[in-house]
Amino acid sequence: MAKSRGKTVNLAMIGCGGMAGAHLNGYEELARKGENRFRIVAAVDEAKERADAFATRLQANLGWEVATFKSVDQLLNSGVQVDGGDICSPHGVHHVLGCQLLDGGVNVLCEKPIGITVKASKKIAATAKKRGLGAATAEQCRRAIGQRAIHWAFHDGDLLGTPRMWWAVKAGWQDPTKVGGWHWRIDRKLGGCGMVMDSGAHWVDTMRYWFGEIDSVYARVEQIHERRFKKGAKVVKSAAEDFWTAIFNFKSGLVGTWSWTVSAPGKGFTQLTMAGTRGSIVDSDIFHPAAFQANGECQFIDGTTYSMPKLQSMFLDSLSKKRRDALFPYGITGGVTLELWDFIDALSKGRPVEIDVEEGLRSKAVSEAIYESGKAGQLVRVADVLSGKVNAWQRDVDRMWKL
């Protein structure tokens, strides 16, 4: 790939736990590949030792001097020049940290889901618009070569015909009598709820990328078994669901069914089937299909079958060099590194990102429509969730955050 033009941007890592480690790996991969339009100049974490560990690693591996802080306020008052902040924090503080940074003149890349509720997501969008800055959703899966190939097979490649229906089902068992160690994802205020909006945020973005916008959702969402976790000396209950089933009515007429549980004892199974008028694709992941593995296959109405690696090869062969370099700069095909590159390139060149806060907000509304339908016991229109007309499920979290 030819050397990219544009200014050099200074980045800060906001939150240095879990997912931030994958982001750090991605930044190091970009630097090794020769992407020289960025520097990480700061790391922020309330557990400052984690920020210090990131700084030590970056100095050792890339020779960068990285300032460390316990809070965004400290960073903004430090005099360190920052163009973009990469937020990897609990869902509940995405809007808090995002708006702090935007109000401080810093563009943001925020891990999915963009906000803990629709209102929280809208607050980020409104602040970005007010400040004239960029707010990107860190959604990795659609950028991976496997998901790009499937999009191509249903659309530009015209292999599978018109998409008609899909089923995504996973059933398994996690013993509810076992008491686990507390983590923020099970907390209503910090996590929002369970897998519908956590890993499920990936699948919602993917289904919209592959099949277009959703008109309405009908769902059942349950906590079949009470699940407990030890938090210090206390034992607390999880707020997360352990079962859902949902039907999606797409504006195109396509119908999708998504079901998941960890409350089905016995032999579990996972199946994703997506059918067009001339064939189907199957995969073994209902949250990020084809993003991290190539185990699926494509079969046509005449019985012809392509493996996922074959489909990916056909997709790559269809691309011009210019288009291939745009989708997979430096030959990178992993989603996390590509989302980081998109943010860097956008800031460097002053262009829009592929998945901005508004795109993240639309996906967020679909996830929340599942919960809202489960609470209401009736079909819910996604537009009503997006507008705020339907928000009964989210109301307590909005109150917790004074939204």
mmCIF file of C-alpha atoms in Angstrom:
data_model
loop_
_atom_site.group_PDB
_atom_site.id
_atom_site.type_symbol
_atom_site.label_atom_id
_atom_site.label_comp_id
_atom_site.label_asym_id
_atom_site.label_seq_id
_atom_site.Cartn_x
_atom_site.Cartn_y
_atom_site.Cartn_z
ATOM 1 C CA MET A 1 0.000 0.000 0.000
ATOM 2 C CA ALA A 2 1.305 3.458 -0.885
ATOM 3 C CA LYS A 3 2.155 5.772 1.959
ATOM 4 C CA SER A 4 -1.017 7.447 3.162
ATOM 5 C CA ARG A 5 -1.202 11.227 3.087
ATOM 6 C CA GLY A 6 -2.555 13.415 5.860
ATOM 7 C CA LYS A 7 -1.568 14.929 9.179
ATOM 8 C CA THR A 8 -0.276 13.002 12.180
ATOM 9 C CA VAL A 9 -2.861 12.586 14.942
ATOM 10 C CA ASN A 10 -2.326 12.196 18.675
ATOM 11 C CA LEU A 11 -4.469 9.597 20.401
ATOM 12 C CA ALA A 12 -5.364 8.830 24.011
ATOM 13 C CA MET A 13 -6.543 5.445 25.244
ATOM 14 C CA ILE A 14 -9.448 5.953 27.640
ATOM 15 C CA GLY A 15 -9.800 2.809 29.724
ATOM 16 C CA CYS A 16 -7.007 0.236 29.767
ATOM 17 C CA GLY A 17 -8.781 -2.978 30.750
ATOM 18 C CA GLY A 18 -10.213 -5.915 28.759
ATOM 19 C CA MET A 19 -11.066 -4.760 25.235
ATOM 20 C CA ALA A 20 -8.438 -2.020 25.363
ATOM 21 C CA GLY A 21 -5.813 -4.753 25.140
ATOM 22 C CA ALA A 22 -7.172 -5.786 21.733
ATOM 23 C CA HIS A 23 -7.067 -2.139 20.648
ATOM 24 C CA LEU A 24 -3.474 -1.853 21.835
ATOM 25 C CA ASN A 25 -2.563 -4.931 19.791
ATOM 26 C CA GLY A 26 -4.208 -3.278 16.780
ATOM 27 C CA TYR A 27 -2.291 -0.036 17.174
ATOM 28 C CA GLU A 28 0.967 -1.948 17.422
ATOM 29 C CA GLU A 29 0.084 -3.922 14.283
ATOM 30 C CA LEU A 30 -0.564 -0.686 12.395
ATOM 31 C CA ALA A 31 2.764 0.756 13.518
ATOM 32 C CA ARG A 32 4.604 -2.412 12.453
ATOM 33 C CA LYS A 33 2.910 -2.251 9.040
ATOM 34 C CA GLY A 34 4.244 1.274 8.525
ATOM 35 C CA GLU A 35 1.205 3.414 9.423
ATOM 36 C CA ASN A 36 3.024 6.496 10.731
ATOM 37 C CA ARG A 37 0.231 9.072 10.930
ATOM 38 C CA PHE A 38 -0.562 8.498 14.599
ATOM 39 C CA ARG A 39 0.963 8.410 18.045
ATOM 40 C CA ILE A 40 -0.548 7.298 21.330
ATOM 41 C CA VAL A 41 0.394 10.119 23.677
ATOM 42 C CA ALA A 42 -1.765 9.369 26.720
ATOM 43 C CA ALA A 43 -3.460 6.534 28.589
ATOM 44 C CA VAL A 44 -6.257 7.030 31.136
ATOM 45 C CA ASP A 45 -7.629 4.556 33.667
ATOM 46 C CA GLU A 46 -9.018 4.990 37.163
ATOM 47 C CA ALA A 47 -6.721 2.106 38.110
ATOM 48 C CA LYS A 48 -3.640 4.065 37.094
ATOM 49 C CA GLU A 49 -1.408 1.016 37.213
ATOM 50 C CA ARG A 50 -3.220 -0.279 34.133
ATOM 51 C CA ALA A 51 -2.532 2.952 32.263
ATOM 52 C CA ASP A 52 1.090 2.784 33.424
ATOM 53 C CA ALA A 53 1.364 -0.778 32.091
ATOM 54 C CA PHE A 54 0.130 0.355 28.664
ATOM 55 C CA ALA A 55 2.616 3.224 28.671
ATOM 56 C CA THR A 56 5.482 0.911 29.594
ATOM 57 C CA ARG A 57 4.553 -1.500 26.805
ATOM 58 C CA LEU A 58 4.298 1.239 24.177
ATOM 59 C CA GLN A 59 7.634 2.699 25.200
ATOM 60 C CA ALA A 60 9.280 -0.730 25.016
ATOM 61 C CA ASN A 61 7.693 -1.805 21.727
ATOM 62 C CA LEU A 62 7.422 1.446 19.790
ATOM 63 C CA GLY A 63 9.600 3.921 21.674
ATOM 64 C CA TRP A 64 6.689 6.247 22.420
ATOM 65 C CA GLU A 65 6.505 8.341 25.562
ATOM 66 C CA VAL A 66 2.962 8.058 26.917
ATOM 67 C CA ALA A 67 1.590 10.258 29.713
ATOM 68 C CA THR A 68 -0.760 8.503 32.154
ATOM 69 C CA PHE A 69 -3.753 9.799 34.088
ATOM 70 C CA LYS A 70 -6.518 8.569 36.400
ATOM 71 C CA SER A 71 -9.299 10.606 34.774
ATOM 72 C CA VAL A 72 -10.303 12.388 31.592
ATOM 73 C CA ASP A 73 -10.405 15.666 33.528
ATOM 74 C CA GLN A 74 -6.735 15.221 34.439
ATOM 75 C CA LEU A 75 -5.910 14.544 30.797
ATOM 76 C CA LEU A 76 -7.811 17.580 29.506
ATOM 77 C CA ASN A 77 -6.160 19.856 32.080
ATOM 78 C CA SER A 78 -2.661 18.483 31.497
ATOM 79 C CA GLY A 79 -1.733 20.428 28.396
ATOM 80 C CA VAL A 80 -1.157 17.201 26.425
ATOM 81 C CA GLN A 81 -2.404 17.764 22.868
ATOM 82 C CA VAL A 82 -4.916 15.056 21.908
ATOM 83 C CA ASP A 83 -6.860 14.777 18.641
ATOM 84 C CA GLY A 84 -8.758 11.563 19.345
ATOM 85 C CA GLY A 85 -9.801 9.504 22.353
ATOM 86 C CA ASP A 86 -10.341 5.735 22.098
ATOM 87 C CA ILE A 87 -12.927 4.789 24.752
ATOM 88 C CA CYS A 88 -12.855 1.222 26.101
ATOM 89 C CA SER A 89 -14.867 1.441 29.306
ATOM 90 C CA PRO A 90 -18.005 -0.071 30.859
ATOM 91 C CA HIS A 91 -21.081 0.712 28.757
ATOM 92 C CA GLY A 92 -22.596 2.952 31.398
ATOM 93 C CA VAL A 93 -19.858 5.557 31.199
ATOM 94 C CA HIS A 94 -19.516 5.701 27.410
ATOM 95 C CA HIS A 95 -21.669 8.830 27.251
ATOM 96 C CA VAL A 96 -19.993 10.377 30.303
ATOM 97 C CA LEU A 97 -16.457 9.968 28.974
ATOM 98 C CA GLY A 98 -17.461 10.632 25.368
ATOM 99 C CA CYS A 99 -19.115 13.945 26.168
ATOM 100 C CA GLN A 100 -16.253 15.006 28.451
ATOM 101 C CA LEU A 101 -13.784 14.454 25.645
ATOM 102 C CA LEU A 102 -15.937 16.114 22.988
ATOM 103 C CA ASP A 103 -16.536 19.136 25.229
ATOM 104 C CA GLY A 104 -12.751 19.250 25.675
ATOM 105 C CA GLY A 105 -12.206 19.421 21.911
ATOM 106 C CA VAL A 106 -11.319 15.746 21.363
ATOM 107 C CA ASN A 107 -12.844 13.486 18.689
ATOM 108 C CA VAL A 108 -13.917 10.081 19.992
ATOM 109 C CA LEU A 109 -13.952 6.440 18.985
ATOM 110 C CA CYS A 110 -16.254 4.616 21.409
ATOM 111 C CA GLU A 111 -16.561 0.873 21.874
ATOM 112 C CA LYS A 112 -19.929 -0.684 21.140
ATOM 113 C CA PRO A 113 -22.656 -0.181 22.146
ATOM 114 C CA ILE A 114 -22.177 3.533 21.563
ATOM 115 C CA GLY A 115 -24.293 4.331 24.657
ATOM 116 C CA ILE A 116 -25.964 2.381 27.426
ATOM 117 C CA THR A 117 -29.417 3.538 26.266
ATOM 118 C CA VAL A 118 -30.840 5.377 23.270
ATOM 119 C CA LYS A 119 -30.857 8.625 25.281
ATOM 120 C CA ALA A 120 -27.215 8.152 26.263
ATOM 121 C CA SER A 121 -26.286 7.506 22.641
ATOM 122 C CA LYS A 122 -28.173 10.609 21.522
ATOM 123 C CA LYS A 123 -26.279 12.685 24.079
ATOM 124 C CA ILE A 124 -22.982 11.707 22.469
ATOM 125 C CA ALA A 125 -24.376 12.485 19.005
ATOM 126 C CA ALA A 126 -25.705 15.877 20.100
ATOM 127 C CA THR A 127 -22.433 16.835 21.778
ATOM 128 C CA ALA A 128 -20.400 15.840 18.732
ATOM 129 C CA LYS A 129 -22.678 17.924 16.497
ATOM 130 C CA LYS A 130 -22.531 20.906 18.872
ATOM 131 C CA ARG A 131 -18.735 20.817 19.000
ATOM 132 C CA GLY A 132 -18.275 20.082 15.296
ATOM 133 C CA LEU A 133 -16.235 16.967 16.092
ATOM 134 C CA GLY A 134 -16.288 13.332 15.091
ATOM 135 C CA ALA A 135 -17.784 10.501 17.115
ATOM 136 C CA ALA A 136 -17.200 6.978 15.787
ATOM 137 C CA THR A 137 -18.630 3.638 16.891
ATOM 138 C CA ALA A 138 -15.926 0.994 17.357
ATOM 139 C CA GLU A 139 -17.718 -1.812 15.542
ATOM 140 C CA GLN A 140 -15.242 -4.316 14.175
ATOM 141 C CA CYS A 141 -17.143 -7.256 12.715
ATOM 142 C CA ARG A 142 -18.496 -5.857 9.447
ATOM 143 C CA ARG A 143 -14.958 -4.752 8.515
ATOM 144 C CA ALA A 144 -13.493 -8.285 8.671
ATOM 145 C CA ILE A 145 -12.890 -10.048 5.373
ATOM 146 C CA GLY A 146 -15.469 -12.753 6.146
ATOM 147 C CA GLN A 147 -18.339 -10.327 6.653
ATOM 148 C CA ARG A 148 -17.321 -8.213 3.661
ATOM 149 C CA ALA A 149 -17.384 -11.402 1.560
ATOM 150 C CA ILE A 150 -20.874 -12.371 2.736
ATOM 151 C CA HIS A 151 -22.176 -8.871 2.010
ATOM 152 C CA TRP A 152 -20.709 -9.186 -1.476
ATOM 153 C CA ALA A 153 -22.274 -12.627 -2.001
ATOM 154 C CA PHE A 154 -25.745 -11.256 -1.212
ATOM 155 C CA HIS A 155 -25.343 -7.975 -3.075
ATOM 156 C CA ASP A 156 -22.626 -6.913 -5.563
ATOM 157 C CA GLY A 157 -21.566 -10.507 -6.241
ATOM 158 C CA ASP A 158 -25.189 -11.491 -6.949
ATOM 159 C CA LEU A 159 -24.509 -15.109 -5.994
ATOM 160 C CA LEU A 160 -27.317 -15.898 -3.580
ATOM 161 C CA GLY A 161 -30.192 -13.908 -5.004
ATOM 162 C CA THR A 162 -32.492 -11.693 -2.964
ATOM 163 C CA PRO A 163 -32.119 -12.209 0.818
ATOM 164 C CA ARG A 164 -35.360 -13.707 2.154
ATOM 165 C CA MET A 165 -34.905 -15.075 5.684
ATOM 166 C CA TRP A 166 -32.429 -16.017 8.379
ATOM 167 C CA TRP A 167 -32.327 -17.979 11.640
ATOM 168 C CA ALA A 168 -29.719 -17.526 14.369
ATOM 169 C CA VAL A 169 -30.082 -19.907 17.316
ATOM 170 C CA LYS A 170 -27.800 -20.876 20.201
ATOM 171 C CA ALA A 171 -28.856 -23.013 23.158
ATOM 172 C CA GLY A 172 -26.642 -24.135 26.023
ATOM 173 C CA TRP A 173 -26.369 -24.505 29.779
ATOM 174 C CA GLN A 174 -24.614 -22.559 32.501
ATOM 175 C CA ASP A 175 -25.305 -23.904 35.989
ATOM 176 C CA PRO A 176 -27.256 -21.168 37.839
ATOM 177 C CA THR A 177 -26.304 -22.577 41.241
ATOM 178 C CA LYS A 178 -22.664 -21.630 40.739
ATOM 179 C CA VAL A 179 -21.712 -18.251 42.208
ATOM 180 C CA GLY A 180 -19.314 -16.403 39.939
ATOM 181 C CA GLY A 181 -17.107 -13.402 40.494
ATOM 182 C CA TRP A 182 -18.773 -10.020 39.963
ATOM 183 C CA HIS A 183 -18.052 -8.047 36.824
ATOM 184 C CA TRP A 184 -19.570 -4.814 35.592
ATOM 185 C CA ARG A 185 -21.471 -6.448 32.738
ATOM 186 C CA ILE A 186 -24.056 -7.939 35.124
ATOM 187 C CA ASP A 187 -24.765 -4.541 36.732
ATOM 188 C CA ARG A 188 -27.804 -2.691 35.381
ATOM 189 C CA LYS A 189 -26.232 0.764 35.683
ATOM 190 C CA LEU A 190 -22.836 -0.146 34.233
ATOM 191 C CA GLY A 191 -23.692 -2.940 31.796
ATOM 192 C CA GLY A 192 -27.227 -2.007 30.803
ATOM 193 C CA CYS A 193 -28.254 -5.649 30.648
ATOM 194 C CA GLY A 194 -27.084 -8.834 28.965
ATOM 195 C CA MET A 195 -25.972 -10.310 25.684
ATOM 196 C CA VAL A 196 -28.712 -8.702 23.585
ATOM 197 C CA MET A 197 -26.857 -5.404 23.857
ATOM 198 C CA ASP A 198 -23.347 -6.680 24.602
ATOM 199 C CA SER A 199 -22.044 -9.194 22.044
ATOM 200 C CA GLY A 200 -25.459 -8.809 20.455
ATOM 201 C CA ALA A 201 -24.512 -5.286 19.390
ATOM 202 C CA HIS A 202 -22.151 -6.896 16.870
ATOM 203 C CA TRP A 203 -24.868 -9.028 15.307
ATOM 204 C CA VAL A 204 -27.313 -6.119 15.133
ATOM 205 C CA ASP A 205 -24.747 -4.042 13.229
ATOM 206 C CA THR A 206 -24.013 -7.014 10.963
ATOM 207 C CA MET A 207 -27.674 -7.772 10.206
ATOM 208 C CA ARG A 208 -28.216 -4.141 9.260
ATOM 209 C CA TYR A 209 -25.061 -4.139 7.115
ATOM 210 C CA TRP A 210 -26.078 -7.308 5.277
ATOM 211 C CA PHE A 211 -29.861 -6.929 5.084
ATOM 212 C CA GLY A 212 -30.838 -3.283 5.629
ATOM 213 C CA GLU A 213 -32.995 -1.538 8.199
ATOM 214 C CA ILE A 214 -35.444 -3.245 10.552
ATOM 215 C CA ASP A 215 -39.008 -1.979 10.765
ATOM 216 C CA SER A 216 -40.272 -3.841 13.838
ATOM 217 C CA VAL A 217 -39.368 -6.448 16.441
ATOM 218 C CA TYR A 218 -41.363 -8.919 18.501
ATOM 219 C CA ALA A 219 -39.470 -10.571 21.365
ATOM 220 C CA ARG A 220 -39.612 -12.542 24.588
ATOM 221 C CA VAL A 221 -36.764 -11.742 26.988
ATOM 222 C CA GLU A 222 -36.489 -13.616 30.271
ATOM 223 C CA GLN A 223 -34.274 -14.356 33.218
ATOM 224 C CA ILE A 224 -35.285 -17.978 33.702
ATOM 225 C CA HIS A 225 -32.846 -18.646 36.531
ATOM 226 C CA GLU A 226 -31.617 -16.216 39.158
ATOM 227 C CA ARG A 227 -27.844 -15.957 38.799
ATOM 228 C CA ARG A 228 -25.650 -14.729 41.620
ATOM 229 C CA PHE A 229 -22.172 -13.268 41.781
ATOM 230 C CA LYS A 230 -19.820 -12.454 44.623
ATOM 231 C CA LYS A 231 -18.920 -8.777 44.927
ATOM 232 C CA GLY A 232 -16.518 -8.353 47.826
ATOM 233 C CA ALA A 233 -18.243 -9.736 50.899
ATOM 234 C CA LYS A 234 -21.677 -9.542 49.272
ATOM 235 C CA VAL A 235 -23.539 -11.833 46.905
ATOM 236 C CA VAL A 236 -25.480 -9.868 44.284
ATOM 237 C CA LYS A 237 -27.967 -10.848 41.590
ATOM 238 C CA SER A 238 -27.271 -10.467 37.889
ATOM 239 C CA ALA A 239 -29.517 -8.067 35.992
ATOM 240 C CA ALA A 240 -28.844 -9.859 32.694
ATOM 241 C CA GLU A 241 -31.265 -12.029 30.751
ATOM 242 C CA ASP A 242 -30.499 -15.713 30.185
ATOM 243 C CA PHE A 243 -33.031 -16.266 27.379
ATOM 244 C CA TRP A 244 -34.491 -14.411 24.447
ATOM 245 C CA THR A 245 -36.186 -15.109 21.169
ATOM 246 C CA ALA A 246 -36.919 -12.334 18.685
ATOM 247 C CA ILE A 247 -38.476 -11.931 15.255
ATOM 248 C CA PHE A 248 -37.246 -9.074 13.044
ATOM 249 C CA ASN A 249 -39.375 -7.617 10.280
ATOM 250 C CA PHE A 250 -37.051 -5.851 7.841
ATOM 251 C CA LYS A 251 -38.217 -2.983 5.671
ATOM 252 C CA SER A 252 -37.286 -5.066 2.607
ATOM 253 C CA GLY A 253 -39.729 -7.808 3.650
ATOM 254 C CA LEU A 254 -36.974 -10.131 4.906
ATOM 255 C CA VAL A 255 -37.699 -11.938 8.192
ATOM 256 C CA GLY A 256 -35.058 -12.919 10.772
ATOM 257 C CA THR A 257 -35.277 -15.003 13.938
ATOM 258 C CA TRP A 258 -32.695 -14.727 16.736
ATOM 259 C CA SER A 259 -32.785 -16.952 19.836
ATOM 260 C CA TRP A 260 -30.259 -17.528 22.621
ATOM 261 C CA THR A 261 -30.181 -19.133 26.041
ATOM 262 C CA VAL A 262 -27.814 -20.542 28.651
ATOM 263 C CA SER A 263 -30.732 -22.122 30.503
ATOM 264 C CA ALA A 264 -31.231 -25.224 28.340
ATOM 265 C CA PRO A 265 -29.673 -28.251 30.098
ATOM 266 C CA GLY A 266 -28.352 -31.116 28.024
ATOM 267 C CA LYS A 267 -26.698 -31.017 24.625
ATOM 268 C CA GLY A 268 -26.416 -27.519 23.227
ATOM 269 C CA PHE A 269 -26.254 -26.379 19.610
ATOM 270 C CA THR A 270 -25.565 -23.309 17.500
ATOM 271 C CA GLN A 271 -26.866 -22.626 14.009
ATOM 272 C CA LEU A 272 -26.954 -19.631 11.705
ATOM 273 C CA THR A 273 -28.630 -20.026 8.310
ATOM 274 C CA MET A 274 -29.188 -17.104 5.945
ATOM 275 C CA ALA A 275 -31.215 -17.838 2.819
ATOM 276 C CA GLY A 276 -31.531 -15.984 -0.455
ATOM 277 C CA THR A 277 -33.576 -16.938 -3.498
ATOM 278 C CA ARG A 278 -30.683 -18.943 -5.028
ATOM 279 C CA GLY A 279 -28.830 -20.317 -2.017
ATOM 280 C CA SER A 280 -27.857 -20.079 1.634
ATOM 281 C CA ILE A 281 -24.902 -19.414 3.892
ATOM 282 C CA VAL A 282 -24.468 -21.286 7.168
ATOM 283 C CA ASP A 283 -22.146 -20.436 10.055
ATOM 284 C CA SER A 284 -21.457 -21.493 13.633
ATOM 285 C CA ASP A 285 -21.528 -18.088 15.340
ATOM 286 C CA ILE A 286 -24.683 -16.049 16.012
ATOM 287 C CA PHE A 287 -22.942 -12.952 17.376
ATOM 288 C CA HIS A 288 -20.010 -12.301 15.003
ATOM 289 C CA PRO A 289 -20.321 -14.786 12.113
ATOM 290 C CA ALA A 290 -17.303 -15.025 9.793
ATOM 291 C CA ALA A 291 -15.528 -12.253 11.698
ATOM 292 C CA PHE A 292 -13.002 -14.403 13.569
ATOM 293 C CA GLN A 293 -13.153 -17.729 11.720
ATOM 294 C CA ALA A 294 -13.918 -19.130 8.269
ATOM 295 C CA ASN A 295 -15.838 -22.297 9.170
ATOM 296 C CA GLY A 296 -19.064 -21.528 7.330
ATOM 297 C CA GLU A 297 -20.076 -22.483 3.825
ATOM 298 C CA CYS A 298 -22.220 -21.306 0.957
ATOM 299 C CA GLN A 299 -24.547 -23.728 -0.859
ATOM 300 C CA PHE A 300 -26.604 -23.021 -3.963
ATOM 301 C CA ILE A 301 -29.945 -24.403 -5.076
ATOM 302 C CA ASP A 302 -28.189 -26.796 -7.512
ATOM 303 C CA GLY A 303 -26.079 -28.271 -4.717
ATOM 304 C CA THR A 304 -22.847 -26.432 -5.544
ATOM 305 C CA THR A 305 -20.997 -25.628 -2.323
ATOM 306 C CA TYR A 306 -18.232 -23.121 -1.588
ATOM 307 C CA SER A 307 -16.237 -23.073 1.629
ATOM 308 C CA MET A 308 -15.900 -19.729 3.375
ATOM 309 C CA PRO A 309 -12.196 -19.429 2.374
ATOM 310 C CA LYS A 310 -13.267 -19.998 -1.258
ATOM 311 C CA LEU A 311 -15.973 -17.348 -0.990
ATOM 312 C CA GLN A 312 -13.473 -14.908 0.498
ATOM 313 C CA SER A 313 -11.051 -15.609 -2.349
ATOM 314 C CA MET A 314 -13.774 -14.988 -4.940
ATOM 315 C CA PHE A 315 -14.650 -11.725 -3.205
ATOM 316 C CA LEU A 316 -11.030 -10.534 -3.168
ATOM 317 C CA ASP A 317 -10.633 -11.429 -6.858
ATOM 318 C CA SER A 318 -13.639 -9.226 -7.654
ATOM 319 C CA LEU A 319 -12.016 -6.110 -6.166
ATOM 320 C CA SER A 320 -9.893 -3.551 -7.934
ATOM 321 C CA LYS A 321 -6.547 -2.809 -6.283
ATOM 322 C CA LYS A 322 -7.853 0.590 -5.211
ATOM 323 C CA ARG A 323 -10.941 -0.917 -3.578
ATOM 324 C CA ARG A 324 -8.947 -3.702 -1.915
ATOM 325 C CA ASP A 325 -6.502 -1.175 -0.443
ATOM 326 C CA ALA A 326 -9.408 0.925 0.822
ATOM 327 C CA LEU A 327 -11.066 -2.029 2.577
ATOM 328 C CA PHE A 328 -7.905 -3.805 3.730
ATOM 329 C CA PRO A 329 -5.060 -1.268 4.033
ATOM 330 C CA TYR A 330 -1.603 -2.841 4.417
ATOM 331 C CA GLY A 331 -3.274 -6.200 3.709
ATOM 332 C CA ILE A 332 -4.938 -6.174 7.146
ATOM 333 C CA THR A 333 -8.142 -8.230 7.296
ATOM 334 C CA GLY A 334 -8.902 -8.207 11.061
ATOM 335 C CA GLY A 335 -11.794 -6.018 12.175
ATOM 336 C CA VAL A 336 -10.302 -4.417 15.302
ATOM 337 C CA THR A 337 -7.198 -3.119 13.530
ATOM 338 C CA LEU A 338 -9.307 -1.918 10.606
ATOM 339 C CA GLU A 339 -11.679 0.077 12.830
ATOM 340 C CA LEU A 340 -8.665 1.808 14.396
ATOM 341 C CA TRP A 341 -7.188 2.543 10.981
ATOM 342 C CA ASP A 342 -10.489 4.023 9.811
ATOM 343 C CA PHE A 343 -10.514 6.398 12.809
ATOM 344 C CA ILE A 344 -6.890 7.424 12.258
ATOM 345 C CA ASP A 345 -7.347 7.908 8.515
ATOM 346 C CA ALA A 346 -10.552 9.909 9.041
ATOM 347 C CA LEU A 347 -8.893 12.254 11.537
ATOM 348 C CA SER A 348 -5.777 12.548 9.406
ATOM 349 C CA LYS A 349 -7.658 13.395 6.204
ATOM 350 C CA GLY A 350 -10.703 15.149 7.673
ATOM 351 C CA ARG A 351 -13.163 12.635 6.177
ATOM 352 C CA PRO A 352 -16.153 10.865 7.805
ATOM 353 C CA VAL A 353 -15.674 7.481 9.456
ATOM 354 C CA GLU A 354 -17.538 4.445 8.102
ATOM 355 C CA ILE A 355 -19.525 3.780 11.302
ATOM 356 C CA ASP A 356 -20.293 7.049 13.057
ATOM 357 C CA VAL A 357 -22.320 7.732 16.195
ATOM 358 C CA GLU A 358 -25.569 7.951 14.214
ATOM 359 C CA GLU A 359 -24.958 4.517 12.722
ATOM 360 C CA GLY A 360 -24.215 3.176 16.192
ATOM 361 C CA LEU A 361 -27.404 4.811 17.470
ATOM 362 C CA ARG A 362 -29.523 3.050 14.839
ATOM 363 C CA SER A 363 -28.079 -0.302 15.889
ATOM 364 C CA LYS A 364 -28.597 0.601 19.539
ATOM 365 C CA ALA A 365 -32.292 1.258 18.867
ATOM 366 C CA VAL A 366 -32.689 -2.258 17.432
ATOM 367 C CA SER A 367 -31.090 -3.869 20.495
ATOM 368 C CA GLU A 368 -33.298 -1.843 22.805
ATOM 369 C CA ALA A 369 -36.361 -2.682 20.697
ATOM 370 C CA ILE A 370 -35.832 -6.325 21.682
ATOM 371 C CA TYR A 371 -35.923 -5.426 25.377
ATOM 372 C CA GLU A 372 -38.801 -2.976 24.904
ATOM 373 C CA SER A 373 -40.869 -5.606 23.094
ATOM 374 C CA GLY A 374 -40.129 -8.138 25.819
ATOM 375 C CA LYS A 375 -41.282 -5.705 28.480
ATOM 376 C CA ALA A 376 -44.394 -4.593 26.590
ATOM 377 C CA GLY A 377 -45.344 -8.082 25.429
ATOM 378 C CA GLN A 378 -46.083 -6.777 21.964
ATOM 379 C CA LEU A 379 -44.511 -5.855 18.651
ATOM 380 C CA VAL A 380 -42.404 -2.676 18.785
ATOM 381 C CA ARG A 381 -41.435 -0.404 15.910
ATOM 382 C CA VAL A 382 -37.742 0.459 15.865
ATOM 383 C CA ALA A 383 -38.552 4.039 14.849
ATOM 384 C CA ASP A 384 -40.544 4.475 18.079
ATOM 385 C CA VAL A 385 -37.574 3.314 20.141
ATOM 386 C CA LEU A 386 -35.233 5.584 18.206
ATOM 387 C CA SER A 387 -37.519 8.591 18.731
ATOM 388 C CA GLY A 388 -37.917 7.879 22.448
ATOM 389 C CA LYS A 389 -41.658 7.256 22.172
ATOM 390 C CA VAL A 390 -41.064 3.724 23.503
ATOM 391 C CA ASN A 391 -38.556 3.624 26.384
ATOM 392 C CA ALA A 392 -40.149 1.801 29.326
ATOM 393 C CA TRP A 393 -37.345 -0.757 29.543
ATOM 394 C CA GLN A 394 -34.595 1.878 29.489
ATOM 395 C CA ARG A 395 -36.252 4.361 31.838
ATOM 396 C CA ASP A 396 -34.626 3.164 35.072
ATOM 397 C CA VAL A 397 -31.133 3.293 33.564
ATOM 398 C CA ASP A 398 -31.776 6.775 32.183
ATOM 399 C CA ARG A 399 -32.809 7.854 35.692
ATOM 400 C CA MET A 400 -29.672 6.321 37.187
ATOM 401 C CA TRP A 401 -27.571 8.476 34.850
ATOM 402 C CA LYS A 402 -29.872 11.522 35.106
ATOM 403 C CA LEU A 403 -30.590 11.478 31.386
#
